[in-house]
Amino acid sequence: MAAKTNFRGSFTALVTPFKNGSLDEAAFRGLVSWQIAEGTNGLVPVGTTGESPTVSHDEHKRVVEWCIEEARGRVPVIAGAGSNSTREAIELAQHAEKAGANAVLVVTPYYNKPTQEGMYQHFKAINDAIGIPIVIYNIPPRSVIDMSVDTMARLFELKNIAGVKDATASMVRVSQQRAKMGEDFNQLSGEDATVLGYMAHGGHGCISVTSNVAPRLCSEFHVAWQKGDLKTALKLHDKLMPLHTNLFVESNPAPVKYALSLLGKIDEKLRLPMVPVSEPTRVAVRSAMVHAGLIN
């Protein structure tokens, strides 16, 4: 089977900036332009990091449109389009396609706890409703369910299922998926701290939280890996590792929004039930940014 997507390198799971309770369009567009200038290989708006659970559908669609407009085809856009309602996921995926997204990122249905057959039918329904590639987002810690390798293999037979954002943090899973679906199944890490191991097991890239704050370093890591320069890749991974860890001391995206506020990129505004991080987490995030050379 020919590759349906060929995404490689560092993709940023973008935050959604807020101001006075509303979307901050200027800050968001500024982030997109900065990310591209810093070497980011692709953009992922309104996923978990983009606070998709607390933006309205209209806001969700506007953020996708702004991202595509600002990117201007310079890098691919994988638009978040997941929901635990299949009908809602189809609506968001169809909008993303119409807006010009290169692909959609669809999370396994959280809270409902569907069976493997239920997950298959959910993704098949979305597959049948659109004409652009779908990246499965498998994140058991948040969705409670875990899509099996066999279910992914069944889905990969469909015309639009292209790959996975794998947030299981399991190196075994990468190899199992590669063995079952082959090299054309586009495997992207969804877990920053294990990205080096993920790539070593056959991964193609990462949809990253850390790259919101350190886009150039994350991009350089993947460039080094693609060149086979393991020494440089390891050095960069070590430089980024405190960020990979400390940006998750409290629930994402609170720490990364604080980090971006230190860089003057956005206001540190979140929507309830997300709240600003505690002082110990601020200390940890600042320390990690110093270690990475992002601030003094």
XYZ file of C-alpha atoms in Angstrom:
296
model
C 0.000 0.000 0.000
C 1.370 3.431 -0.954
C 1.958 5.886 1.872
C -1.095 8.053 2.547
C 0.984 10.576 4.474
C 4.692 11.064 4.758
C 4.884 13.308 7.826
C 8.404 13.518 9.203
C 10.124 15.486 11.949
C 8.812 17.936 14.528
C 5.109 18.810 14.531
C 3.867 21.236 17.194
C 0.664 20.525 19.127
C -0.228 24.208 19.320
C -1.639 25.944 22.375
C -4.716 28.146 21.952
C -4.038 31.628 23.372
C -6.853 33.446 25.201
C -7.332 37.091 26.111
C -10.214 38.556 28.117
C -12.014 35.209 27.908
C -11.889 35.049 24.115
C -9.531 33.629 21.510
C -6.415 35.748 20.965
C -6.132 35.667 17.191
C -3.074 37.917 16.955
C -1.115 35.819 19.470
C -2.120 32.586 17.735
C -1.108 33.810 14.297
C 2.150 35.064 15.775
C 2.849 31.615 17.219
C 2.222 29.960 13.851
C 4.617 32.297 12.032
C 7.283 31.924 14.726
C 7.002 28.129 14.659
C 7.537 28.002 10.906
C 10.449 30.463 11.066
C 12.093 28.292 13.757
C 12.009 25.190 11.556
C 8.927 23.317 12.762
C 7.888 20.729 10.170
C 4.131 20.822 10.758
C 1.356 22.227 12.940
C -1.448 20.590 14.905
C -4.121 23.061 16.097
C -6.892 22.347 18.646
C -5.730 19.040 20.024
C -5.463 18.411 23.756
C -2.749 21.070 24.069
C -5.070 23.492 22.270
C -7.687 23.025 25.018
C -10.147 21.470 22.579
C -12.476 20.325 25.405
C -13.278 23.928 26.390
C -13.398 25.782 23.074
C -16.767 25.948 21.341
C -17.214 24.329 17.951
C -17.203 27.770 16.315
C -13.970 28.678 18.104
C -12.457 25.314 17.177
C -13.213 25.930 13.512
C -11.820 29.476 13.618
C -8.523 28.281 15.089
C -8.178 25.652 12.350
C -8.883 28.292 9.698
C -6.390 30.762 11.200
C -3.689 28.083 11.319
C -4.190 27.105 7.671
C -4.320 30.747 6.553
C -1.186 31.710 8.466
C 0.759 28.603 7.385
C 0.031 29.412 3.724
C 1.074 25.944 2.635
C 4.602 26.324 4.010
C 4.143 23.355 6.357
C 1.362 20.766 6.629
C -1.504 21.293 9.062
C -3.002 18.281 10.852
C -6.213 19.690 12.314
C -7.570 18.341 15.570
C -10.994 16.858 14.830
C -11.664 14.392 17.619
C -14.730 13.911 19.782
C -16.344 11.157 21.813
C -19.383 11.761 19.597
C -18.896 10.291 16.131
C -21.316 12.818 14.655
C -19.331 15.733 16.111
C -16.016 14.254 14.965
C -17.372 13.947 11.415
C -18.545 17.571 11.473
C -15.137 18.826 12.654
C -13.278 16.614 10.167
C -15.437 17.798 7.259
C -14.829 21.410 8.257
C -11.063 20.821 8.430
C -11.096 19.306 4.954
C -13.089 22.224 3.561
C -10.744 24.706 5.251
C -7.744 23.106 3.535
C -6.129 20.959 6.231
C -3.651 18.354 5.026
C -4.967 15.753 7.472
C -7.002 15.412 10.650
C -6.014 14.113 14.073
C -8.812 12.041 15.611
C -8.594 10.888 19.217
C -10.004 7.572 20.395
C -13.442 8.278 21.953
C -12.889 9.221 25.583
C -15.351 8.653 28.450
C -17.718 6.429 26.397
C -15.234 3.514 26.649
C -16.151 1.835 23.349
C -14.948 -1.668 22.514
C -12.369 -2.327 19.809
C -15.280 -2.827 17.375
C -16.807 0.460 18.522
C -13.521 2.255 17.880
C -13.263 0.642 14.467
C -16.774 1.780 13.508
C -16.132 5.299 14.870
C -13.040 5.768 12.715
C -14.625 4.047 9.715
C -17.542 6.476 9.835
C -15.148 9.435 9.798
C -13.079 7.790 7.063
C -16.182 7.392 4.919
C -17.238 11.030 5.434
C -14.062 12.813 4.276
C -11.378 12.630 1.602
C -8.203 13.587 3.504
C -5.885 11.451 5.662
C -6.718 10.583 9.256
C -4.105 10.197 11.997
C -5.383 8.084 14.894
C -4.608 9.641 18.278
C -4.096 6.844 20.789
C -3.667 8.265 24.307
C -4.821 5.781 26.957
C -3.924 7.997 29.972
C -6.515 10.577 28.877
C -9.085 8.573 26.925
C -9.032 5.487 29.229
C -9.225 3.167 26.199
C -6.296 1.760 24.218
C -6.639 0.918 20.533
C -5.046 -2.444 19.806
C -2.533 -3.038 17.043
C -5.019 -5.403 15.360
C -7.697 -2.687 15.282
C -5.217 -0.228 13.777
C -4.315 -2.810 11.149
C -7.998 -3.196 10.212
C -8.373 0.568 9.982
C -5.231 0.959 7.876
C -7.005 -1.012 5.134
C -9.426 1.927 4.745
C -8.638 4.650 2.212
C -7.924 7.546 4.583
C -6.423 5.990 7.710
C -2.771 7.008 7.470
C -1.013 6.571 10.798
C -0.965 7.200 14.514
C -0.038 9.769 17.108
C 1.128 7.284 19.712
C 1.012 8.545 23.302
C 1.296 5.131 24.941
C 5.003 5.750 25.764
C 5.561 2.101 24.817
C 8.557 1.357 22.642
C 7.209 -2.153 22.148
C 4.074 -0.737 20.525
C 6.053 1.150 17.876
C 7.768 -2.040 16.764
C 4.538 -4.054 16.888
C 2.728 -1.492 14.726
C 5.637 -1.363 12.289
C 5.682 -5.164 12.033
C 1.929 -5.337 11.466
C 1.354 -2.367 9.129
C 4.761 -1.781 7.592
C 6.842 1.324 7.002
C 4.004 3.159 5.206
C 1.993 3.404 8.444
C 2.980 6.924 9.541
C 4.049 6.684 13.194
C 4.364 9.929 15.176
C 5.238 10.023 18.858
C 2.829 11.830 21.152
C 5.107 11.615 24.171
C 8.089 13.980 24.227
C 10.172 12.273 26.907
C 10.412 8.983 24.987
C 10.865 10.442 21.492
C 14.488 9.286 21.141
C 13.530 5.675 21.828
C 10.451 6.033 19.641
C 12.556 7.102 16.669
C 15.027 4.270 17.304
C 12.177 1.770 17.116
C 11.099 3.062 13.705
C 9.060 6.203 14.376
C 8.851 8.995 11.818
C 8.476 12.086 13.990
C 6.749 13.662 16.961
C 3.642 15.723 17.609
C 5.221 17.671 20.423
C 4.206 19.860 23.353
C 7.801 20.907 24.047
C 8.160 22.326 20.540
C 5.691 25.070 21.480
C 8.516 26.509 23.601
C 11.642 25.158 21.894
C 10.708 24.762 18.222
C 14.220 25.172 16.866
C 15.811 22.676 19.266
C 13.066 20.106 18.587
C 13.469 20.571 14.846
C 17.265 20.263 15.116
C 16.843 17.013 17.048
C 14.848 15.484 14.189
C 17.228 16.829 11.539
C 20.141 15.200 13.382
C 18.215 11.927 13.648
C 17.320 11.933 9.947
C 20.998 12.486 9.084
C 21.999 9.543 11.254
C 23.888 11.848 13.630
C 22.998 10.033 16.842
C 25.600 11.914 18.891
C 23.999 15.290 18.116
C 20.484 13.898 18.520
C 21.368 12.533 21.954
C 22.982 15.838 22.983
C 19.852 17.750 21.961
C 17.601 15.220 23.680
C 19.573 15.689 26.904
C 19.237 19.451 26.542
C 15.470 19.149 26.106
C 14.800 16.372 28.601
C 14.050 18.607 31.630
C 11.479 20.439 29.496
C 10.022 17.145 28.251
C 9.562 16.194 31.903
C 8.707 19.462 33.650
C 6.104 20.590 31.123
C 4.033 17.679 32.435
C 4.512 18.163 36.194
C 0.943 19.493 36.105
C -1.664 18.760 33.456
C -0.893 19.970 29.942
C -1.226 22.732 28.721
C -0.928 24.761 31.953
C 2.895 24.430 32.235
C 3.569 25.118 28.553
C 1.347 28.205 28.610
C 3.371 29.488 31.557
C 6.579 28.773 29.613
C 5.310 30.659 26.566
C 4.340 33.600 28.780
C 7.969 33.750 29.985
C 8.998 34.099 26.336
C 6.447 36.900 25.867
C 4.529 34.905 23.250
C 1.108 34.653 24.955
C -0.761 35.568 28.126
C -0.910 32.798 30.699
C -4.670 32.345 30.363
C -6.489 29.016 30.550
C -10.127 27.983 30.664
C -11.590 26.230 33.658
C -11.200 23.545 34.824
C -7.581 24.237 33.805
C -5.829 26.696 36.128
C -2.390 28.372 36.179
C 0.430 26.252 37.558
C 1.623 26.380 41.169
C 4.832 28.089 42.271
C 6.863 24.835 42.544
C 5.930 24.027 38.941
C 6.913 27.548 37.855
C 10.330 26.987 39.395
C 10.659 23.629 37.637
C 9.619 25.034 34.252
C 11.947 28.038 34.544
C 14.825 25.717 35.494
C 14.172 23.517 32.446
C 14.081 26.562 30.152
C 17.412 27.754 31.532
C 18.864 24.251 30.989
C 17.703 24.391 27.359
C 19.209 27.855 26.883
C 15.840 29.495 26.203
C 16.083 32.051 29.042
C 18.858 33.256 31.349
